[in-house]
CSV table of C-alpha atoms in Angstrom, one decimal:
chain,number,residue,atom,x,y,z
A,23,MET,CA,7.6,-36.0,19.7
A,24,ALA,CA,5.7,-32.8,20.7
A,25,ILE,CA,4.0,-30.8,17.9
A,26,ARG,CA,1.9,-27.7,18.2
A,27,ILE,CA,-0.9,-27.7,15.6
A,28,ARG,CA,-2.8,-24.6,14.5
A,29,TYR,CA,-5.8,-24.2,12.2
A,30,PHE,CA,-7.1,-21.0,10.5
A,31,ALA,CA,-10.2,-19.6,8.8
A,32,SER,CA,-12.6,-22.1,7.2
A,33,LEU,CA,-10.4,-25.0,8.2
A,34,ARG,CA,-10.5,-23.9,11.8
A,35,GLU,CA,-14.3,-24.0,11.6
A,36,THR,CA,-14.3,-27.4,9.8
A,37,MET,CA,-11.9,-29.0,12.3
A,38,GLY,CA,-13.8,-27.4,15.2
A,39,ARG,CA,-10.7,-26.2,17.0
A,40,THR,CA,-8.1,-23.4,16.8
A,41,ALA,CA,-5.0,-25.3,18.0
A,42,GLU,CA,-3.9,-28.5,19.7
A,43,ASP,CA,-0.8,-30.1,21.1
A,44,ILE,CA,-0.1,-33.6,20.1
A,45,ASN,CA,2.6,-36.2,20.5
A,46,PRO,CA,2.6,-38.4,17.4
A,47,GLU,CA,4.8,-41.4,16.9
A,48,GLY,CA,6.4,-42.7,13.7
A,49,ILE,CA,5.7,-39.7,11.5
A,50,ALA,CA,8.2,-37.9,9.3
A,51,THR,CA,6.4,-35.3,7.2
A,52,VAL,CA,3.5,-32.8,7.2
A,53,ALA,CA,1.5,-35.3,5.1
A,54,ASP,CA,2.0,-38.0,7.8
A,55,LEU,CA,1.0,-35.6,10.5
A,56,TRP,CA,-2.3,-34.7,8.7
A,57,LYS,CA,-3.3,-38.4,8.6
A,58,VAL,CA,-2.9,-38.6,12.4
A,59,LEU,CA,-5.1,-35.5,12.8
A,60,ASP,CA,-7.8,-36.4,10.2
A,61,GLU,CA,-8.6,-40.1,11.0
A,62,GLY,CA,-6.2,-41.5,8.4
A,63,ARG,CA,-7.4,-39.3,5.4
A,64,PRO,CA,-4.8,-37.8,3.1
A,65,LEU,CA,-4.1,-34.1,3.1
A,66,PRO,CA,-6.4,-32.4,0.6
A,67,ASP,CA,-4.9,-30.4,-2.2
A,68,ARG,CA,-6.8,-27.3,-1.1
A,69,VAL,CA,-5.3,-27.4,2.4
A,70,LEU,CA,-2.1,-25.4,2.7
A,71,CYS,CA,0.5,-25.7,5.5
A,72,ALA,CA,3.3,-23.9,7.3
A,73,VAL,CA,6.0,-25.3,9.5
A,74,ASN,CA,7.4,-22.9,12.1
A,75,GLN,CA,5.5,-20.0,10.5
A,76,GLU,CA,7.1,-20.6,7.0
A,77,HIS,CA,5.2,-21.9,4.0
A,78,ALA,CA,5.7,-25.7,3.7
A,79,THR,CA,4.6,-28.6,1.4
A,80,PRO,CA,3.2,-32.0,2.3
A,81,SER,CA,6.7,-33.5,2.1
A,82,THR,CA,8.3,-31.0,4.5
A,83,GLU,CA,9.8,-32.8,7.5
A,84,VAL,CA,8.5,-32.1,11.0
A,85,HIS,CA,10.6,-32.3,14.1
A,86,ASP,CA,10.1,-32.3,17.9
A,87,GLY,CA,8.9,-28.9,19.1
A,88,ASP,CA,7.7,-27.7,15.6
A,89,GLU,CA,4.6,-25.5,15.1
A,90,VAL,CA,2.6,-26.8,12.2
A,91,ALA,CA,-0.3,-24.8,10.7
A,92,PHE,CA,-3.0,-25.8,8.3
A,93,PHE,CA,-5.2,-23.3,6.4
A,94,PRO,CA,-7.2,-22.7,3.1
A,95,PRO,CA,-5.8,-20.5,0.3
A,96,VAL,CA,-5.0,-17.0,1.5
A,97,THR,CA,-7.2,-14.1,0.5
A,98,GLY,CA,-5.6,-10.9,1.9
A,99,GLY,CA,-4.8,-7.6,0.2
B,29,MET,CA,14.0,2.0,5.5
B,30,GLU,CA,11.0,-0.2,5.8
B,31,PHE,CA,7.8,-0.1,7.9
B,32,ILE,CA,5.4,-3.0,8.0
B,33,CYS,CA,2.4,-3.1,10.3
B,34,LEU,CA,-1.0,-4.6,11.0
B,35,ARG,CA,-3.8,-2.5,12.2
B,36,ASP,CA,-7.0,-3.5,14.0
B,37,GLN,CA,-8.5,-0.1,13.6
B,38,PRO,CA,-9.4,2.0,10.5
B,39,PHE,CA,-6.5,4.1,9.1
B,40,ASP,CA,-6.2,7.1,6.8
B,41,PRO,CA,-3.8,6.0,4.0
B,42,TYR,CA,-3.0,9.6,3.0
B,43,ALA,CA,-2.1,10.6,6.5
B,44,GLU,CA,0.0,7.5,6.8
B,45,LEU,CA,1.9,8.4,3.5
B,46,SER,CA,2.3,11.9,4.7
B,47,ALA,CA,3.8,10.7,8.1
B,48,PHE,CA,6.1,8.2,6.4
B,49,THR,CA,7.6,10.7,4.0
B,50,ALA,CA,8.0,13.1,6.9
B,51,LEU,CA,10.1,10.4,8.6
B,52,LEU,CA,12.2,10.1,5.4
B,53,ASP,CA,13.0,13.8,5.8
B,54,THR,CA,15.7,15.0,3.4
B,55,GLU,CA,16.5,11.4,2.4
B,56,ARG,CA,13.3,11.7,0.3
B,57,GLN,CA,15.2,13.9,-2.2
B,58,ASN,CA,17.1,10.8,-3.3
B,59,TYR,CA,13.9,9.2,-4.5
B,60,GLY,CA,12.4,10.9,-7.6
B,61,ALA,CA,9.7,8.2,-7.8
B,62,GLU,CA,7.0,7.0,-5.5
B,63,SER,CA,4.3,4.5,-6.2
B,64,HIS,CA,1.3,3.5,-4.0
B,65,PHE,CA,-1.4,0.9,-4.0
B,66,ILE,CA,-4.5,1.1,-1.8
B,67,GLY,CA,-7.0,-1.8,-1.5
B,68,THR,CA,-10.3,-0.7,-0.1
B,69,MET,CA,-13.3,-2.7,1.1
B,70,ARG,CA,-16.1,-2.6,-1.6
B,71,ASN,CA,-19.7,-2.8,-0.7
B,72,PHE,CA,-20.2,-5.8,-3.2
B,73,ASN,CA,-18.4,-9.0,-4.2
B,74,GLU,CA,-19.4,-11.6,-6.8
B,75,GLY,CA,-22.7,-9.9,-7.2
B,76,ASP,CA,-23.7,-9.7,-3.6
B,77,ALA,CA,-23.9,-6.8,-1.2
B,78,VAL,CA,-21.3,-7.1,1.6
B,79,SER,CA,-21.9,-5.3,4.8
B,80,THR,CA,-19.0,-6.4,6.9
B,81,LEU,CA,-15.6,-8.0,6.3
B,82,TRP,CA,-13.7,-10.0,8.9
B,83,LEU,CA,-9.9,-10.4,8.3
B,84,GLU,CA,-8.3,-13.2,10.1
B,85,HIS,CA,-4.5,-13.6,10.1
B,86,TYR,CA,-1.7,-15.8,11.5
B,87,PRO,CA,0.0,-13.6,14.1
B,88,GLY,CA,3.8,-13.6,13.6
B,89,MET,CA,3.8,-15.5,10.3
B,90,THR,CA,1.9,-12.7,8.6
B,91,GLU,CA,4.3,-9.9,9.5
B,92,HIS,CA,7.2,-12.3,8.7
B,93,GLU,CA,5.9,-13.1,5.3
B,94,ILE,CA,5.3,-9.5,4.3
B,95,ALA,CA,8.8,-8.6,5.4
B,96,ARG,CA,10.2,-11.5,3.4
B,97,ILE,CA,8.3,-10.4,0.3
B,98,VAL,CA,9.5,-6.8,0.6
B,99,SER,CA,13.1,-7.8,1.2
B,100,GLU,CA,13.2,-10.2,-1.7
B,101,GLU,CA,11.6,-7.7,-4.1
B,102,ARG,CA,14.0,-4.9,-2.9
B,103,LYS,CA,17.0,-7.2,-3.7
B,104,GLN,CA,15.5,-7.9,-7.1
B,105,LEU,CA,14.4,-4.4,-8.1
B,106,ASN,CA,16.7,-2.3,-6.0
B,107,PHE,CA,14.2,0.2,-4.6
B,108,GLY,CA,14.5,2.3,-1.5
B,109,PRO,CA,12.1,2.8,1.4
B,110,ALA,CA,8.9,0.8,1.5
B,111,LEU,CA,5.7,0.9,3.6
B,112,VAL,CA,3.1,-1.8,4.0
B,113,ILE,CA,0.0,-1.4,6.3
B,114,HIS,CA,-2.6,-4.1,6.4
B,115,ARG,CA,-5.9,-4.2,8.3
B,116,ILE,CA,-7.0,-7.1,10.5
B,117,GLY,CA,-10.3,-7.6,12.3
B,118,LYS,CA,-13.7,-6.2,11.4
B,119,LEU,CA,-14.1,-3.8,8.5
B,120,ALA,CA,-16.9,-1.7,7.0
B,121,PRO,CA,-17.3,-0.8,3.3
B,122,GLY,CA,-15.0,2.0,2.2
B,123,GLU,CA,-12.4,1.2,4.8
B,124,PRO,CA,-8.8,0.7,3.5
B,125,ILE,CA,-7.6,-2.9,3.7
B,126,VAL,CA,-4.0,-2.5,2.5
B,127,LEU,CA,-1.6,0.4,1.7
B,128,ILE,CA,1.7,-0.2,-0.1
B,129,ALA,CA,4.2,2.5,-0.9
B,130,VAL,CA,7.6,2.1,-2.6
B,131,PHE,CA,10.2,4.8,-3.1
B,132,SER,CA,13.0,4.7,-5.7
B,133,ALA,CA,15.4,6.9,-7.7
B,134,HIS,CA,13.6,6.1,-11.0
B,135,ARG,CA,10.0,5.2,-11.8
B,136,ARG,CA,10.5,1.6,-12.9
B,137,ALA,CA,11.5,0.2,-9.5
B,138,ALA,CA,8.8,2.0,-7.6
B,139,LEU,CA,6.0,0.9,-10.0
B,140,ASP,CA,7.2,-2.7,-10.4
B,141,GLY,CA,7.9,-2.9,-6.7
B,142,THR,CA,4.3,-1.9,-5.7
B,143,GLN,CA,2.8,-4.2,-8.3
B,144,ARG,CA,4.9,-7.2,-7.2
B,145,ILE,CA,4.4,-6.6,-3.5
B,146,ILE,CA,0.6,-6.5,-3.8
B,147,GLU,CA,0.5,-9.5,-6.1
B,148,ARG,CA,2.7,-11.6,-3.8
B,149,LEU,CA,1.0,-10.4,-0.6
B,150,LYS,CA,-2.4,-11.6,-2.0
B,151,HIS,CA,-1.0,-15.0,-2.7
B,152,GLU,CA,1.5,-15.6,0.1
B,153,ALA,CA,0.7,-13.6,3.2
B,154,PRO,CA,-1.6,-15.6,5.6
B,155,PHE,CA,-4.8,-13.5,5.7
B,156,TRP,CA,-8.3,-14.8,5.2
B,157,LYS,CA,-11.5,-12.8,4.5
B,158,LYS,CA,-15.0,-13.7,5.7
B,159,GLU,CA,-17.8,-11.6,4.2
B,160,HIS,CA,-21.2,-10.9,5.7
B,161,THR,CA,-23.9,-10.8,3.0
B,162,PRO,CA,-27.7,-10.7,3.1
B,163,ASP,CA,-27.6,-14.5,2.8
B,164,GLY,CA,-25.2,-14.9,5.7
B,165,GLU,CA,-21.5,-15.3,6.3
B,166,ARG,CA,-19.1,-16.8,3.8
B,167,TRP,CA,-15.3,-17.3,3.5
B,168,VAL,CA,-13.8,-15.7,0.4
B,169,ALA,CA,-12.6,-18.8,-1.6
B,170,SER,CA,-9.6,-17.3,-3.4
B,171,ASN,CA,-8.1,-14.1,-4.7
B,172,THR,CA,-8.6,-13.0,-8.3
B,173,LYS,CA,-5.7,-12.9,-10.7
B,174,GLY,CA,-6.0,-9.1,-10.9
C,22,MET,CA,-14.8,11.4,-13.1
C,23,GLU,CA,-11.6,13.0,-14.0
C,24,PHE,CA,-9.6,15.9,-12.8
C,25,ILE,CA,-6.5,17.2,-14.7
C,26,CYS,CA,-4.7,20.3,-13.7
C,27,LEU,CA,-1.4,22.2,-14.0
C,28,ARG,CA,-0.1,24.1,-10.9
C,29,ASP,CA,2.4,26.9,-10.8
C,30,GLN,CA,2.8,26.5,-7.0
C,31,PRO,CA,4.0,23.6,-4.8
C,32,PHE,CA,1.3,21.1,-3.9
C,33,ASP,CA,0.9,18.4,-1.2
C,34,PRO,CA,0.1,15.2,-3.1
C,35,TYR,CA,-1.4,13.5,0.0
C,36,ALA,CA,-3.8,16.4,0.6
C,37,GLU,CA,-4.8,16.4,-3.1
C,38,LEU,CA,-5.5,12.6,-2.9
C,39,SER,CA,-7.5,13.1,0.3
C,40,ALA,CA,-9.5,15.9,-1.3
C,41,PHE,CA,-10.1,13.9,-4.5
C,42,THR,CA,-11.4,10.9,-2.6
C,43,ALA,CA,-13.6,13.2,-0.5
C,44,LEU,CA,-15.2,14.4,-3.8
C,45,LEU,CA,-15.8,10.8,-4.8
C,46,ASP,CA,-17.8,10.4,-1.6
C,47,THR,CA,-19.8,7.1,-1.4
C,48,GLU,CA,-19.0,6.4,-5.1
C,49,ARG,CA,-15.5,5.4,-3.8
C,50,GLN,CA,-17.0,2.2,-2.4
C,51,ASN,CA,-17.3,0.9,-6.0
C,52,TYR,CA,-13.6,1.1,-6.4
C,53,GLY,CA,-11.7,-1.5,-4.4
C,54,ALA,CA,-8.4,-0.5,-5.9
C,55,GLU,CA,-6.5,2.7,-6.1
C,56,SER,CA,-3.0,3.2,-7.5
C,57,HIS,CA,-0.8,6.4,-7.4
C,58,PHE,CA,2.4,7.6,-8.9
C,59,ILE,CA,4.3,10.7,-7.6
C,60,GLY,CA,7.3,12.1,-9.4
C,61,THR,CA,9.4,14.3,-7.2
C,62,MET,CA,12.3,16.7,-8.1
C,63,ARG,CA,15.6,15.1,-7.0
C,64,ASN,CA,18.6,17.1,-5.9
C,65,PHE,CA,20.8,15.3,-8.6
C,66,ASN,CA,20.6,14.2,-12.2
C,67,GLU,CA,23.2,12.5,-14.4
C,68,GLY,CA,25.8,12.9,-11.6
C,69,ASP,CA,25.3,16.6,-11.0
C,70,ALA,CA,23.7,18.5,-8.2
C,71,VAL,CA,20.5,20.3,-9.3
C,72,SER,CA,19.4,23.3,-7.3
C,73,THR,CA,16.4,24.5,-9.4
C,74,LEU,CA,14.2,23.1,-12.1
C,75,TRP,CA,12.2,25.1,-14.6
C,76,LEU,CA,9.2,23.4,-16.2
C,77,GLU,CA,8.1,25.0,-19.5
C,78,HIS,CA,4.8,23.8,-21.2
C,79,TYR,CA,2.6,24.5,-24.1
C,80,PRO,CA,-0.5,26.1,-22.6
C,81,GLY,CA,-3.7,24.5,-24.0
C,82,MET,CA,-2.0,21.6,-25.8
C,83,THR,CA,-0.5,20.2,-22.5
C,84,GLU,CA,-3.9,19.9,-20.8
C,85,HIS,CA,-5.4,18.6,-24.0
C,86,GLU,CA,-2.7,15.9,-24.4
C,87,ILE,CA,-3.1,14.7,-20.8
C,88,ALA,CA,-6.8,14.5,-21.1
C,89,ARG,CA,-6.4,12.5,-24.4
C,90,ILE,CA,-4.0,10.0,-22.7
C,91,VAL,CA,-6.3,9.5,-19.8
C,92,SER,CA,-9.4,9.0,-21.9
C,93,GLU,CA,-7.6,6.6,-24.3
C,94,GLU,CA,-6.3,4.5,-21.5
C,95,ARG,CA,-9.7,4.5,-19.7
C,96,LYS,CA,-11.3,3.1,-22.8
C,97,GLN,CA,-8.6,0.4,-23.1
C,98,LEU,CA,-8.4,-0.6,-19.4
C,99,ASN,CA,-11.8,0.3,-18.2
C,100,PHE,CA,-10.9,2.1,-15.0
C,101,GLY,CA,-13.0,4.6,-13.0
C,102,PRO,CA,-12.0,8.1,-11.7
C,103,ALA,CA,-8.6,9.5,-12.5
C,104,LEU,CA,-6.6,12.4,-11.2
C,105,VAL,CA,-3.5,14.1,-12.8
C,106,ILE,CA,-1.7,17.1,-11.3
C,107,HIS,CA,1.5,18.4,-12.9
C,108,ARG,CA,3.7,21.3,-11.9
C,109,ILE,CA,4.9,24.1,-14.1
C,110,GLY,CA,7.3,26.9,-13.4
C,111,LYS,CA,10.2,27.0,-11.0
C,112,LEU,CA,10.7,24.0,-8.6
C,113,ALA,CA,13.1,23.3,-5.7
C,114,PRO,CA,14.4,19.8,-4.8
C,115,GLY,CA,11.9,17.7,-3.0
C,116,GLU,CA,8.9,19.3,-4.6
C,117,PRO,CA,6.4,17.0,-6.3
C,118,ILE,CA,6.4,17.3,-10.1
C,119,VAL,CA,3.5,15.0,-11.0
C,120,LEU,CA,0.8,13.1,-9.2
C,121,ILE,CA,-1.3,10.4,-10.9
C,122,ALA,CA,-4.1,8.5,-9.3
C,123,VAL,CA,-6.4,5.9,-10.9
C,124,PHE,CA,-9.3,4.1,-9.2
C,125,SER,CA,-10.9,0.9,-10.3
C,126,ALA,CA,-13.0,-2.1,-9.2
C,127,HIS,CA,-10.0,-4.5,-9.4
C,128,ARG,CA,-6.3,-3.9,-9.0
C,129,ARG,CA,-5.2,-4.7,-12.5
C,130,ALA,CA,-6.8,-1.6,-14.2
C,131,ALA,CA,-5.7,0.8,-11.5
C,132,LEU,CA,-2.0,-0.4,-11.5
C,133,ASP,CA,-1.8,-0.7,-15.3
C,134,GLY,CA,-3.6,2.7,-15.8
C,135,THR,CA,-1.2,4.5,-13.5
C,136,GLN,CA,1.8,2.9,-15.2
C,137,ARG,CA,0.6,3.7,-18.7
C,138,ILE,CA,-0.5,7.3,-18.0
C,139,ILE,CA,2.9,8.2,-16.5
C,140,GLU,CA,4.8,6.5,-19.4
C,141,ARG,CA,2.7,8.2,-22.0
C,142,LEU,CA,2.7,11.6,-20.2
C,143,LYS,CA,6.5,11.5,-20.2
C,144,HIS,CA,6.7,10.9,-23.9
C,145,GLU,CA,3.7,12.7,-25.3
C,146,ALA,CA,2.7,15.7,-23.1
C,147,PRO,CA,4.5,18.9,-24.0
C,148,PHE,CA,6.6,19.7,-21.0
C,149,TRP,CA,10.3,20.6,-21.0
C,150,LYS,CA,12.7,20.7,-18.1
C,151,LYS,CA,15.6,23.0,-17.6
C,152,GLU,CA,18.0,22.3,-14.7
C,153,HIS,CA,20.2,24.7,-12.8
C,154,THR,CA,23.5,22.9,-11.9
C,155,PRO,CA,26.8,24.3,-10.4
C,156,ASP,CA,28.0,24.4,-14.1
C,157,GLY,CA,25.0,26.5,-15.2
C,158,GLU,CA,21.7,25.9,-16.9
C,159,ARG,CA,20.9,23.0,-19.2
C,160,TRP,CA,17.8,21.6,-20.9
C,161,VAL,CA,17.1,18.0,-20.1
C,162,ALA,CA,17.7,16.2,-23.4
C,163,SER,CA,15.2,13.3,-23.0
C,164,ASN,CA,13.3,11.2,-20.6
C,165,THR,CA,14.7,7.8,-19.4
C,166,LYS,CA,13.0,4.6,-20.4
C,167,GLY,CA,12.0,4.0,-16.8
D,11,MET,CA,-2.1,32.0,-46.1
D,12,ALA,CA,-1.7,33.1,-42.5
D,13,ILE,CA,0.1,30.8,-40.1
D,14,ARG,CA,0.9,31.3,-36.4
D,15,ILE,CA,4.3,29.8,-35.4
D,16,ARG,CA,5.3,28.9,-31.9
D,17,TYR,CA,8.7,27.7,-30.5
D,18,PHE,CA,9.4,26.0,-27.2
D,19,ALA,CA,12.2,25.2,-24.8
D,20,SER,CA,15.7,24.9,-26.3
D,21,LEU,CA,14.3,25.5,-29.8
D,22,ARG,CA,12.8,28.8,-28.7
D,23,GLU,CA,16.3,29.8,-27.5
D,24,THR,CA,18.0,28.6,-30.7
D,25,MET,CA,15.5,30.4,-32.9
D,26,GLY,CA,15.7,33.5,-30.7
D,27,ARG,CA,11.9,34.0,-30.7
D,28,THR,CA,8.8,32.6,-29.0
D,29,ALA,CA,6.3,33.0,-31.8
D,30,GLU,CA,5.8,34.7,-35.1
D,31,ASP,CA,3.0,35.2,-37.6
D,32,ILE,CA,3.9,34.5,-41.2
D,33,ASN,CA,2.1,34.5,-44.6
D,34,PRO,CA,4.0,31.8,-46.6
D,35,GLU,CA,3.2,31.1,-50.3
D,36,GLY,CA,3.3,27.7,-52.1
D,37,ILE,CA,3.7,25.4,-49.0
D,38,ALA,CA,1.7,22.3,-48.3
D,39,THR,CA,3.2,20.6,-45.3
D,40,VAL,CA,5.0,21.2,-42.0
D,41,ALA,CA,8.3,20.2,-43.6
D,42,ASP,CA,7.7,22.9,-46.3
D,43,LEU,CA,6.9,25.5,-43.7
D,44,TRP,CA,10.1,24.7,-41.7
D,45,LYS,CA,12.2,25.4,-44.8
D,46,VAL,CA,10.7,28.9,-45.0
D,47,LEU,CA,11.4,29.5,-41.3
D,48,ASP,CA,15.0,28.2,-41.3
D,49,GLU,CA,16.6,29.6,-44.5
D,50,GLY,CA,15.8,26.6,-46.7
D,51,ARG,CA,17.3,24.0,-44.3
D,52,PRO,CA,15.3,20.7,-43.9
D,53,LEU,CA,13.4,20.0,-40.6
D,54,PRO,CA,15.9,18.1,-38.3
D,55,ASP,CA,14.8,14.7,-36.9
D,56,ARG,CA,15.2,15.9,-33.4
D,57,VAL,CA,12.6,18.8,-33.9
D,58,LEU,CA,9.1,17.7,-33.2
D,59,CYS,CA,5.9,19.6,-34.3
D,60,ALA,CA,2.3,20.1,-33.6
D,61,VAL,CA,-0.5,21.5,-35.7
D,62,ASN,CA,-3.4,23.2,-33.9
D,63,GLN,CA,-2.1,21.8,-30.6
D,64,GLU,CA,-2.0,18.2,-31.7
D,65,HIS,CA,1.1,16.1,-32.4
D,66,ALA,CA,2.0,16.2,-36.1
D,67,THR,CA,4.6,14.9,-38.5
D,68,PRO,CA,6.7,16.6,-41.2
D,69,SER,CA,4.1,15.5,-43.8
D,70,THR,CA,1.1,16.9,-41.9
D,71,GLU,CA,-0.7,19.4,-44.1
D,72,VAL,CA,-1.0,23.0,-43.0
D,73,HIS,CA,-3.8,25.3,-43.8
D,74,ASP,CA,-4.7,29.0,-43.6
D,75,GLY,CA,-5.2,30.0,-39.9
D,76,ASP,CA,-3.3,27.0,-38.4
D,77,GLU,CA,-1.1,27.3,-35.4
D,78,VAL,CA,2.1,25.3,-35.9
D,79,ALA,CA,4.5,24.6,-33.1
D,80,PHE,CA,8.1,23.3,-33.1
D,81,PHE,CA,9.9,21.9,-30.1
D,82,PRO,CA,12.5,19.4,-28.8
D,83,PRO,CA,11.6,16.0,-27.3
D,84,VAL,CA,9.4,16.4,-24.3
D,85,THR,CA,10.8,15.8,-20.8
D,86,GLY,CA,7.8,16.1,-18.4
D,87,GLY,CA,6.6,13.8,-15.6
């Protein structure tokens, strides 16, 4: 399936990229997806995620065509 | 009525409030109470001088999240018109970061609405602050409890 | 800094806020949070149309009570500058009755300060409202809980 | 002793006067003073008072030269 990945703030700097389009196989959730992106390492607690621009959790399912974002705790306001 | 917007240039919060209430026109007479919060960039944070602030956001999701927060709180508290303006981009000390205004018939809904919108915005809306201090740049790790 | 005053003529709350922050000048950069409450005369109360409001007060004691409330809350909550403007005399619907503004380093003190000052002002400061309705004049019996 | 009395709002209208200067004898408290002013009737619960422009209670003592005010519940803000 085709997934659009976006990174923000300190995580964008750590990952060294803003966005990427990937076509992972055999993944069901955000947690599965992160392992593909980060060389098999599990999703750290301090990394938050959104699926299709809504807050999500590691167990949120991902589907073909989704936009999945990863970012640190938010600090607006 | 509800007005939510992101600005990449400095804004005058009092002029924005004045313009918003002008839009409300005679409808304003239905609302005996009005509460505001303004967050302004300070020239210090955690003991260090801060000369510049960079506000990153997630275009699309940020506006969507603020609208969701306002609409959920309105359903809960039953207030009237609301205004949220939030800066993005590069800020200097003294510049407003966020303006929230809530109008209601009685004071409780306006005061509680303002308080709950700023609290939720700080913990749910995708914004990230990077500070420039004499020691270099740093991302703000997390928002304070209050 | 603190500014408390009674006005017998209509005032523009946004212009007052703007003037007050201009007075604070660069000191304002110490205060990252600013909270306001504005109470405005509605054109109805308890189901009746209200065309005019008369605000009576106790000259001397009223100003003294507001100053006492602000100073007690400042001691408790540790906020910075505060502004309270309250109308007296004859008001028309849509005119501001009261403006409260509280500045502080962090949001909690500004938000709580505003809320506690308006709550205490409504129950402790000697003001009395008389409404003109289609059925004649009446004194407002008591303030609502919120 | 000499006492300055002031009435406000609905109470001012009920009493039919804004202020008066009186010289009562043998009174110690605000409650005593009210009886002198209102033909021996006790101070109603709904009437509030201030002595020298500070909130007071029926048992607050009054002294020569004091300003004592009576008024209904306040309704500002």
